[in-house]
Amino acid sequence: MEYTFPVTRTTSPKEKPDVNALGFGKYYTDHMFIMEYDEGQGWHDGRIVPYGPLTIDPAAGTLHYAQMSFEGMKAYKNPNGGINLFRPDMNAKRMKNSNDRLCIPQIDEDLFVAAVKAIVKEDADWAPDAPGTSLYIRPFIISPEPSMAVHPASRYWFIIILTPVAAYYEGNDKELHGSRIWVEENYIRAAVGGTGFAKCGGNYSCGMIASEKAKEQGCEEVLWLDAKEHRYVEEVGTSNAFFKIGDTVYTSSLTGSILPGVTRDSTLQLLRKWGVKTEEKRLLIEDVLEAADNGSLTEAWATGTACVISPIGLLKYKNMLYGMQTGIREPEMDGWVITL
Ligand SMILES: *Cc1c(COP(=O)(O)O)cnc(C)c1O
């Protein structure tokens, strides 16, 4: 099905930011996509409008009980001046799963992808082309419906905003030597049966305290362990974790408490294509640290749309630092890149 969306252009386009000072989410483009949902009517009136503040009732359920879901993807300027999207169908599918978990009505995958394409095309001139930069895409769903009762809303907004971004981890040091990761033993991100596999706001607000602790420990990110035994490696901050031990690359299986990353899936597919042995399983933190000590751990990295493929340089567990060796490769697979 073909979708077209009416466009209301801004009358006051913003000045484009300096590509050398983009940061992550400091600047937003001239337009946004918005579509509404009403019970009985479904999703309707998708349109592109000037970027700007929302008027929302202070009693909106989203603000109190966090019924919301979101996605994160990137558009890249290609060498021919066009724009590439990376496997947008995967984000559409994942948002469906998140919505199911949070009792939010699903958005048809084609409609989701059409909306993303339309807003990225509209603000394509905001896609930066300096190395490491991209146009970060943030689709999200909230409900403007006022209600103090805890139940699913009957009205929703699906909104897509765009922000030109630099690399997530700034500075060459981290690119070369990897980031320092704090292994969190007390706080947890998600438990099986909870919302760990869904991209929803509540997963992140509860993790901030551990991120602050990591910073106090001189680390950039948190390595989450499982909620029950605090022994199995889950993921790193907002990215999935990979460890090469011996001749095998390990990443946690999708237990329900892990976010199924598109970059994780792409990484596994590429490694298999290259003939590298991979295993998705629950990995004990003791085994990772022992492998670091005896030299069989040769690479460790995190994967995510925001942080791309980021080498992990050190794990800090209790009061000990464990060094990881790191390496980087470039992905290339048919059908993943969608050119607009
Ligand atoms: C988004 C996210 C990831 C990475 O997913 P990608 O699809 O690769 O961007 C991993 N873990 C968490 C907790 C996330 O929110």
mmCIF file of C-alpha atoms and ligand atoms in Angstrom:
data_model
loop_
_atom_site.group_PDB
_atom_site.id
_atom_site.type_symbol
_atom_site.label_atom_id
_atom_site.label_comp_id
_atom_site.label_asym_id
_atom_site.label_seq_id
_atom_site.Cartn_x
_atom_site.Cartn_y
_atom_site.Cartn_z
ATOM 1 C CA MET A 1 0.000 0.000 0.000
ATOM 2 C CA GLU A 2 1.205 3.515 -0.874
ATOM 3 C CA TYR A 3 0.923 6.216 1.756
ATOM 4 C CA THR A 4 1.097 9.935 1.199
ATOM 5 C CA PHE A 5 1.082 12.484 3.972
ATOM 6 C CA PRO A 6 0.151 16.157 3.729
ATOM 7 C CA VAL A 7 2.996 18.553 4.540
ATOM 8 C CA THR A 8 2.772 21.908 6.308
ATOM 9 C CA ARG A 9 6.184 23.530 5.845
ATOM 10 C CA THR A 10 7.754 25.756 8.437
ATOM 11 C CA THR A 11 7.833 29.448 7.599
ATOM 12 C CA SER A 12 10.961 29.938 9.706
ATOM 13 C CA PRO A 13 13.564 27.282 8.877
ATOM 14 C CA LYS A 14 16.310 26.984 11.482
ATOM 15 C CA GLU A 15 19.985 27.522 10.892
ATOM 16 C CA LYS A 16 21.867 24.228 10.527
ATOM 17 C CA PRO A 17 24.269 23.444 13.375
ATOM 18 C CA ASP A 18 28.056 23.235 13.028
ATOM 19 C CA VAL A 19 28.815 19.589 12.060
ATOM 20 C CA ASN A 20 31.746 19.593 14.455
ATOM 21 C CA ALA A 21 29.598 20.358 17.490
ATOM 22 C CA LEU A 22 26.501 18.200 16.997
ATOM 23 C CA GLY A 23 26.546 16.242 20.238
ATOM 24 C CA PHE A 24 23.766 13.663 20.642
ATOM 25 C CA GLY A 25 20.272 15.143 20.537
ATOM 26 C CA LYS A 26 21.205 18.816 20.889
ATOM 27 C CA TYR A 27 19.538 19.980 17.650
ATOM 28 C CA TYR A 28 16.225 19.031 16.047
ATOM 29 C CA THR A 29 15.197 19.476 12.426
ATOM 30 C CA ASP A 30 12.534 21.778 10.950
ATOM 31 C CA HIS A 31 9.687 19.250 10.798
ATOM 32 C CA MET A 32 8.134 16.310 12.586
ATOM 33 C CA PHE A 33 5.664 13.588 11.674
ATOM 34 C CA ILE A 34 2.513 13.174 13.721
ATOM 35 C CA MET A 35 -0.370 10.703 13.429
ATOM 36 C CA GLU A 36 -3.294 10.184 15.766
ATOM 37 C CA TYR A 37 -5.135 7.141 17.060
ATOM 38 C CA ASP A 38 -8.686 7.104 18.295
ATOM 39 C CA GLU A 39 -10.460 3.974 19.448
ATOM 40 C CA GLY A 40 -12.890 2.840 16.763
ATOM 41 C CA GLN A 41 -11.100 4.868 14.108
ATOM 42 C CA GLY A 42 -7.561 3.459 14.233
ATOM 43 C CA TRP A 43 -4.486 5.433 13.191
ATOM 44 C CA HIS A 44 -5.435 8.455 11.110
ATOM 45 C CA ASP A 45 -4.320 11.848 9.821
ATOM 46 C CA GLY A 46 -0.607 11.151 9.453
ATOM 47 C CA ARG A 47 1.016 14.440 8.463
ATOM 48 C CA ILE A 48 4.229 16.418 8.471
ATOM 49 C CA VAL A 49 4.159 19.669 10.422
ATOM 50 C CA PRO A 50 6.721 22.215 11.645
ATOM 51 C CA TYR A 51 8.770 20.896 14.604
ATOM 52 C CA GLY A 52 7.513 22.404 17.824
ATOM 53 C CA PRO A 53 6.209 21.871 21.362
ATOM 54 C CA LEU A 54 3.158 19.703 22.031
ATOM 55 C CA THR A 55 0.206 20.905 24.042
ATOM 56 C CA ILE A 56 -0.615 18.118 26.443
ATOM 57 C CA ASP A 57 -3.063 17.791 29.326
ATOM 58 C CA PRO A 58 -1.180 17.579 32.648
ATOM 59 C CA ALA A 59 -3.328 14.535 33.478
ATOM 60 C CA ALA A 60 -2.179 12.645 30.347
ATOM 61 C CA GLY A 61 -1.640 9.014 31.373
ATOM 62 C CA THR A 62 1.711 8.877 29.574
ATOM 63 C CA LEU A 63 3.139 11.462 31.985
ATOM 64 C CA HIS A 64 2.123 9.500 35.080
ATOM 65 C CA TYR A 65 2.217 5.806 34.247
ATOM 66 C CA ALA A 66 4.668 5.807 31.325
ATOM 67 C CA GLN A 67 2.459 4.052 28.808
ATOM 68 C CA MET A 68 4.714 4.761 25.844
ATOM 69 C CA SER A 69 7.036 3.080 23.366
ATOM 70 C CA PHE A 70 9.812 4.303 21.127
ATOM 71 C CA GLU A 71 12.305 3.338 18.470
ATOM 72 C CA GLY A 72 15.785 4.490 17.487
ATOM 73 C CA MET A 73 17.202 4.375 13.977
ATOM 74 C CA LYS A 74 19.619 6.351 11.815
ATOM 75 C CA ALA A 75 19.674 7.842 8.318
ATOM 76 C CA TYR A 76 23.055 8.247 6.660
ATOM 77 C CA LYS A 77 24.072 10.487 3.766
ATOM 78 C CA ASN A 78 25.439 8.219 1.049
ATOM 79 C CA PRO A 79 28.304 9.195 -1.266
ATOM 80 C CA ASN A 80 25.836 9.988 -4.087
ATOM 81 C CA GLY A 81 24.065 12.585 -1.981
ATOM 82 C CA GLY A 82 21.064 10.317 -1.266
ATOM 83 C CA ILE A 83 20.021 9.007 2.131
ATOM 84 C CA ASN A 84 20.342 5.440 3.412
ATOM 85 C CA LEU A 85 18.148 3.820 6.047
ATOM 86 C CA PHE A 86 19.303 0.607 7.739
ATOM 87 C CA ARG A 87 16.784 -2.271 7.973
ATOM 88 C CA PRO A 88 13.814 -0.024 8.914
ATOM 89 C CA ASP A 89 11.464 -3.030 8.702
ATOM 90 C CA MET A 90 13.185 -4.425 11.807
ATOM 91 C CA ASN A 91 12.309 -1.318 13.818
ATOM 92 C CA ALA A 92 8.716 -1.486 12.579
ATOM 93 C CA LYS A 93 8.461 -5.100 13.795
ATOM 94 C CA ARG A 94 10.065 -4.351 17.131
ATOM 95 C CA MET A 95 7.737 -1.429 17.781
ATOM 96 C CA LYS A 96 4.816 -3.820 17.262
ATOM 97 C CA ASN A 97 6.221 -6.103 19.968
ATOM 98 C CA SER A 98 6.805 -3.171 22.312
ATOM 99 C CA ASN A 99 3.266 -1.932 21.697
ATOM 100 C CA ASP A 100 1.760 -5.348 22.391
ATOM 101 C CA ARG A 101 3.550 -5.480 25.738
ATOM 102 C CA LEU A 102 2.377 -1.988 26.705
ATOM 103 C CA CYS A 103 -1.224 -2.354 25.475
ATOM 104 C CA ILE A 104 -0.655 0.281 22.783
ATOM 105 C CA PRO A 105 -2.363 -0.268 19.403
ATOM 106 C CA GLN A 106 -0.022 -1.599 16.733
ATOM 107 C CA ILE A 107 1.075 0.370 13.711
ATOM 108 C CA ASP A 108 1.156 -1.487 10.429
ATOM 109 C CA GLU A 109 4.798 -2.085 9.430
ATOM 110 C CA ASP A 110 4.353 -0.491 5.987
ATOM 111 C CA LEU A 111 2.768 2.578 7.528
ATOM 112 C CA PHE A 112 5.612 2.910 10.055
ATOM 113 C CA VAL A 113 8.278 2.674 7.349
ATOM 114 C CA ALA A 114 6.365 5.053 5.030
ATOM 115 C CA ALA A 115 6.157 7.643 7.820
ATOM 116 C CA VAL A 116 9.889 7.348 8.564
ATOM 117 C CA LYS A 117 10.748 7.711 4.867
ATOM 118 C CA ALA A 118 8.451 10.725 4.473
ATOM 119 C CA ILE A 119 9.873 12.736 7.378
ATOM 120 C CA VAL A 120 13.500 11.840 6.541
ATOM 121 C CA LYS A 121 12.925 12.917 2.916
ATOM 122 C CA GLU A 122 11.348 16.161 4.083
ATOM 123 C CA ASP A 123 14.342 17.088 6.249
ATOM 124 C CA ALA A 124 17.010 15.288 4.185
ATOM 125 C CA ASP A 125 19.104 18.461 4.006
ATOM 126 C CA TRP A 126 19.638 18.106 7.782
ATOM 127 C CA ALA A 127 21.528 14.805 7.365
ATOM 128 C CA PRO A 128 25.156 15.656 8.175
ATOM 129 C CA ASP A 129 27.898 14.160 6.013
ATOM 130 C CA ALA A 130 31.010 14.437 8.213
ATOM 131 C CA PRO A 131 32.535 11.053 9.169
ATOM 132 C CA GLY A 132 30.764 9.413 12.111
ATOM 133 C CA THR A 133 27.726 11.710 11.890
ATOM 134 C CA SER A 134 24.159 10.751 10.975
ATOM 135 C CA LEU A 135 20.548 11.802 11.286
ATOM 136 C CA TYR A 136 19.116 10.007 14.337
ATOM 137 C CA ILE A 137 15.432 9.117 13.981
ATOM 138 C CA ARG A 138 13.218 8.877 17.049
ATOM 139 C CA PRO A 139 9.711 7.483 16.456
ATOM 140 C CA PHE A 140 7.627 7.319 19.646
ATOM 141 C CA ILE A 141 4.083 6.828 20.864
ATOM 142 C CA ILE A 142 2.485 8.642 23.793
ATOM 143 C CA SER A 143 -1.072 9.215 24.876
ATOM 144 C CA PRO A 144 -2.476 12.739 25.367
ATOM 145 C CA GLU A 145 -5.573 11.328 27.090
ATOM 146 C CA PRO A 146 -6.199 12.664 30.600
ATOM 147 C CA SER A 147 -6.796 9.903 33.128
ATOM 148 C CA MET A 148 -5.708 9.161 36.663
ATOM 149 C CA ALA A 149 -6.954 5.593 36.423
ATOM 150 C CA VAL A 150 -4.378 2.985 35.467
ATOM 151 C CA HIS A 151 -5.621 1.466 32.212
ATOM 152 C CA PRO A 152 -4.663 1.602 28.527
ATOM 153 C CA ALA A 153 -5.597 4.863 26.817
ATOM 154 C CA SER A 154 -8.040 5.100 23.909
ATOM 155 C CA ARG A 155 -6.171 7.958 22.173
ATOM 156 C CA TYR A 156 -2.519 8.056 21.125
ATOM 157 C CA TRP A 157 -0.036 10.113 19.141
ATOM 158 C CA PHE A 158 2.685 8.582 16.982
ATOM 159 C CA ILE A 159 5.402 11.149 16.461
ATOM 160 C CA ILE A 160 8.748 11.050 14.644
ATOM 161 C CA ILE A 161 11.456 13.618 15.344
ATOM 162 C CA LEU A 162 14.944 13.840 13.827
ATOM 163 C CA THR A 163 18.231 15.030 15.274
ATOM 164 C CA PRO A 164 21.592 15.342 13.490
ATOM 165 C CA VAL A 165 24.149 13.603 15.715
ATOM 166 C CA ALA A 166 27.864 13.008 16.117
ATOM 167 C CA ALA A 167 29.356 9.753 17.375
ATOM 168 C CA TYR A 168 27.731 8.592 20.647
ATOM 169 C CA TYR A 169 31.022 8.126 22.466
ATOM 170 C CA GLU A 170 32.998 11.266 21.785
ATOM 171 C CA GLY A 171 36.749 11.273 21.448
ATOM 172 C CA ASN A 172 39.247 9.115 19.626
ATOM 173 C CA ASP A 173 40.458 7.492 22.774
ATOM 174 C CA LYS A 174 37.314 5.411 23.141
ATOM 175 C CA GLU A 175 37.231 4.521 19.463
ATOM 176 C CA LEU A 176 40.778 3.217 19.681
ATOM 177 C CA HIS A 177 40.963 1.727 23.144
ATOM 178 C CA GLY A 178 37.349 0.998 23.939
ATOM 179 C CA SER A 179 35.072 2.258 26.648
ATOM 180 C CA ARG A 180 35.235 1.486 30.345
ATOM 181 C CA ILE A 181 32.229 -0.475 31.548
ATOM 182 C CA TRP A 182 30.987 -0.841 35.089
ATOM 183 C CA VAL A 183 29.575 -4.296 35.934
ATOM 184 C CA GLU A 184 26.497 -3.558 38.055
ATOM 185 C CA GLU A 185 25.808 -6.083 40.784
ATOM 186 C CA ASN A 186 22.939 -4.527 42.718
ATOM 187 C CA TYR A 187 20.610 -2.591 40.474
ATOM 188 C CA ILE A 188 18.914 -4.424 37.604
ATOM 189 C CA ARG A 189 17.551 -3.205 34.274
ATOM 190 C CA ALA A 190 14.874 -5.784 33.553
ATOM 191 C CA ALA A 191 13.521 -9.098 34.770
ATOM 192 C CA VAL A 192 12.052 -11.948 32.744
ATOM 193 C CA GLY A 193 8.313 -11.325 32.499
ATOM 194 C CA GLY A 194 8.862 -7.566 32.613
ATOM 195 C CA THR A 195 9.447 -5.113 29.764
ATOM 196 C CA GLY A 196 13.143 -5.698 29.019
ATOM 197 C CA PHE A 197 12.497 -6.768 25.414
ATOM 198 C CA ALA A 198 10.378 -3.673 24.714
ATOM 199 C CA LYS A 199 11.691 -0.193 23.975
ATOM 200 C CA CYS A 200 9.743 1.797 26.543
ATOM 201 C CA GLY A 201 10.614 4.758 28.746
ATOM 202 C CA GLY A 202 10.367 2.965 32.092
ATOM 203 C CA ASN A 203 13.297 0.693 31.241
ATOM 204 C CA TYR A 204 15.593 3.693 31.059
ATOM 205 C CA SER A 205 14.527 5.850 33.974
ATOM 206 C CA CYS A 206 15.181 2.930 36.333
ATOM 207 C CA GLY A 207 18.676 2.473 34.880
ATOM 208 C CA MET A 208 19.907 6.020 35.343
ATOM 209 C CA ILE A 209 20.993 5.500 38.927
ATOM 210 C CA ALA A 210 23.402 2.758 37.850
ATOM 211 C CA SER A 211 24.746 4.984 35.045
ATOM 212 C CA GLU A 212 25.477 7.654 37.626
ATOM 213 C CA LYS A 213 27.224 5.062 39.773
ATOM 214 C CA ALA A 214 29.253 3.965 36.732
ATOM 215 C CA LYS A 215 30.396 7.545 36.184
ATOM 216 C CA GLU A 216 31.485 7.821 39.809
ATOM 217 C CA GLN A 217 33.545 4.690 39.159
ATOM 218 C CA GLY A 218 35.217 6.359 36.166
ATOM 219 C CA CYS A 219 33.235 4.301 33.649
ATOM 220 C CA GLU A 220 31.096 5.350 30.653
ATOM 221 C CA GLU A 221 28.448 2.657 30.755
ATOM 222 C CA VAL A 222 26.860 -0.126 32.784
ATOM 223 C CA LEU A 223 27.007 -3.839 32.060
ATOM 224 C CA TRP A 224 23.731 -5.256 33.331
ATOM 225 C CA LEU A 225 23.554 -8.669 34.911
ATOM 226 C CA ASP A 226 20.418 -10.824 35.132
ATOM 227 C CA ALA A 227 17.774 -9.834 37.672
ATOM 228 C CA LYS A 228 17.598 -13.135 39.547
ATOM 229 C CA GLU A 229 21.129 -14.289 40.264
ATOM 230 C CA HIS A 230 23.127 -11.200 39.250
ATOM 231 C CA ARG A 231 25.603 -13.516 37.512
ATOM 232 C CA TYR A 232 24.652 -13.668 33.843
ATOM 233 C CA VAL A 233 25.739 -10.978 31.384
ATOM 234 C CA GLU A 234 22.763 -9.201 29.805
ATOM 235 C CA GLU A 235 23.606 -5.996 27.943
ATOM 236 C CA VAL A 236 25.551 -2.732 28.073
ATOM 237 C CA GLY A 237 23.579 0.476 28.709
ATOM 238 C CA THR A 238 21.553 0.900 25.541
ATOM 239 C CA SER A 239 23.448 -1.670 23.507
ATOM 240 C CA ASN A 240 23.961 -5.421 23.273
ATOM 241 C CA ALA A 241 27.216 -7.015 24.444
ATOM 242 C CA PHE A 242 29.510 -9.409 22.538
ATOM 243 C CA PHE A 243 32.560 -11.329 23.772
ATOM 244 C CA LYS A 244 34.993 -13.359 21.671
ATOM 245 C CA ILE A 245 36.360 -16.176 23.804
ATOM 246 C CA GLY A 246 38.571 -18.721 22.079
ATOM 247 C CA ASP A 247 37.227 -19.072 18.537
ATOM 248 C CA THR A 248 33.594 -18.299 19.447
ATOM 249 C CA VAL A 249 31.705 -15.031 19.694
ATOM 250 C CA TYR A 250 29.133 -15.032 22.496
ATOM 251 C CA THR A 251 26.179 -12.768 23.105
ATOM 252 C CA SER A 252 23.301 -13.248 25.497
ATOM 253 C CA SER A 253 20.335 -15.187 24.171
ATOM 254 C CA LEU A 254 17.056 -13.253 23.922
ATOM 255 C CA THR A 255 15.764 -14.244 27.329
ATOM 256 C CA GLY A 256 12.928 -11.717 27.443
ATOM 257 C CA SER A 257 14.895 -9.285 29.565
ATOM 258 C CA ILE A 258 17.238 -8.380 26.663
ATOM 259 C CA LEU A 259 16.433 -5.761 24.050
ATOM 260 C CA PRO A 260 16.617 -7.509 20.645
ATOM 261 C CA GLY A 261 18.918 -5.051 18.862
ATOM 262 C CA VAL A 262 18.878 -4.671 15.093
ATOM 263 C CA THR A 263 22.644 -4.168 15.259
ATOM 264 C CA ARG A 264 22.902 -7.346 17.377
ATOM 265 C CA ASP A 265 21.011 -9.337 14.754
ATOM 266 C CA SER A 266 23.077 -7.802 11.935
ATOM 267 C CA THR A 267 26.318 -8.563 13.791
ATOM 268 C CA LEU A 268 25.357 -12.208 14.306
ATOM 269 C CA GLN A 269 24.373 -12.594 10.655
ATOM 270 C CA LEU A 270 27.649 -11.035 9.456
ATOM 271 C CA LEU A 271 29.805 -13.153 11.765
ATOM 272 C CA ARG A 272 28.038 -16.302 10.536
ATOM 273 C CA LYS A 273 28.514 -15.199 6.931
ATOM 274 C CA TRP A 274 32.222 -14.706 7.607
ATOM 275 C CA GLY A 275 32.435 -18.218 9.057
ATOM 276 C CA VAL A 276 33.006 -17.069 12.640
ATOM 277 C CA LYS A 277 31.486 -19.371 15.261
ATOM 278 C CA THR A 278 28.744 -17.641 17.241
ATOM 279 C CA GLU A 279 26.702 -18.695 20.211
ATOM 280 C CA GLU A 280 23.680 -17.031 21.760
ATOM 281 C CA LYS A 281 23.614 -18.161 25.349
ATOM 282 C CA ARG A 282 23.523 -16.923 28.901
ATOM 283 C CA LEU A 283 27.128 -16.123 29.718
ATOM 284 C CA LEU A 284 28.390 -16.075 33.312
ATOM 285 C CA ILE A 285 30.276 -12.921 34.289
ATOM 286 C CA GLU A 286 32.842 -15.134 36.114
ATOM 287 C CA ASP A 287 33.567 -16.922 32.842
ATOM 288 C CA VAL A 288 34.082 -13.635 30.986
ATOM 289 C CA LEU A 289 36.463 -12.345 33.646
ATOM 290 C CA GLU A 290 38.352 -15.614 33.823
ATOM 291 C CA ALA A 291 38.732 -15.553 30.043
ATOM 292 C CA ALA A 292 40.065 -11.986 30.326
ATOM 293 C CA ASP A 293 42.604 -13.191 32.888
ATOM 294 C CA ASN A 294 43.811 -16.238 30.976
ATOM 295 C CA GLY A 295 43.983 -14.422 27.631
ATOM 296 C CA SER A 296 41.273 -16.413 25.822
ATOM 297 C CA LEU A 297 39.036 -13.327 25.680
ATOM 298 C CA THR A 298 40.357 -11.477 22.658
ATOM 299 C CA GLU A 299 37.561 -9.056 21.732
ATOM 300 C CA ALA A 300 34.617 -7.390 23.461
ATOM 301 C CA TRP A 301 32.208 -4.866 22.037
ATOM 302 C CA ALA A 302 28.760 -3.355 22.306
ATOM 303 C CA THR A 303 26.273 -2.964 19.435
ATOM 304 C CA GLY A 304 23.476 -0.448 19.041
ATOM 305 C CA THR A 305 22.138 2.107 16.581
ATOM 306 C CA ALA A 306 23.262 4.998 18.775
ATOM 307 C CA CYS A 307 26.716 3.700 19.734
ATOM 308 C CA VAL A 308 27.188 1.623 16.532
ATOM 309 C CA ILE A 309 29.896 -1.013 17.168
ATOM 310 C CA SER A 310 31.848 0.218 20.188
ATOM 311 C CA PRO A 311 34.853 -1.653 21.493
ATOM 312 C CA ILE A 312 34.813 -2.414 25.207
ATOM 313 C CA GLY A 313 38.236 -1.646 26.631
ATOM 314 C CA LEU A 314 37.837 -2.451 30.312
ATOM 315 C CA LEU A 315 35.323 -4.099 32.596
ATOM 316 C CA LYS A 316 35.269 -2.912 36.190
ATOM 317 C CA TYR A 317 33.872 -5.568 38.518
ATOM 318 C CA LYS A 318 33.884 -4.893 42.244
ATOM 319 C CA ASN A 319 37.248 -3.165 42.594
ATOM 320 C CA MET A 320 39.014 -4.909 39.761
ATOM 321 C CA LEU A 321 39.693 -3.781 36.207
ATOM 322 C CA TYR A 322 39.739 -6.359 33.440
ATOM 323 C CA GLY A 323 41.254 -5.412 30.075
ATOM 324 C CA MET A 324 39.649 -6.535 26.832
ATOM 325 C CA GLN A 325 41.326 -6.643 23.429
ATOM 326 C CA THR A 326 39.348 -5.003 20.655
ATOM 327 C CA GLY A 327 38.917 -4.869 16.902
ATOM 328 C CA ILE A 328 36.469 -3.361 14.371
ATOM 329 C CA ARG A 329 35.059 -4.487 11.006
ATOM 330 C CA GLU A 330 32.657 -2.953 8.530
ATOM 331 C CA PRO A 331 29.297 -4.539 7.732
ATOM 332 C CA GLU A 332 27.957 -5.004 4.217
ATOM 333 C CA MET A 333 24.859 -7.120 3.475
ATOM 334 C CA ASP A 334 22.354 -7.108 0.582
ATOM 335 C CA GLY A 335 18.949 -5.571 1.160
ATOM 336 C CA TRP A 336 19.739 -3.918 4.480
ATOM 337 C CA VAL A 337 20.362 -0.434 3.132
ATOM 338 C CA ILE A 338 17.272 1.355 1.814
ATOM 339 C CA THR A 339 18.159 4.335 -0.373
ATOM 340 C CA LEU A 340 15.645 7.204 -0.605
HETATM 341 C C1 LIG B 1 17.921 0.209 21.466
HETATM 342 C C2 LIG B 1 18.642 -0.654 22.415
HETATM 343 C C3 LIG B 1 19.615 -1.584 22.005
HETATM 344 C C4 LIG B 1 20.151 -1.648 20.606
HETATM 345 O O1 LIG B 1 19.210 -1.899 19.612
HETATM 346 P P1 LIG B 1 19.518 -1.501 18.116
HETATM 347 O O2 LIG B 1 18.314 -1.930 17.375
HETATM 348 O O3 LIG B 1 20.733 -2.232 17.710
HETATM 349 O O4 LIG B 1 19.713 -0.030 18.107
HETATM 350 C C5 LIG B 1 20.147 -2.458 22.951
HETATM 351 N N1 LIG B 1 19.771 -2.397 24.238
HETATM 352 C C6 LIG B 1 18.869 -1.482 24.679
HETATM 353 C C7 LIG B 1 18.488 -1.484 26.112
HETATM 354 C C8 LIG B 1 18.279 -0.583 23.777
HETATM 355 O O5 LIG B 1 17.415 0.316 24.212
#
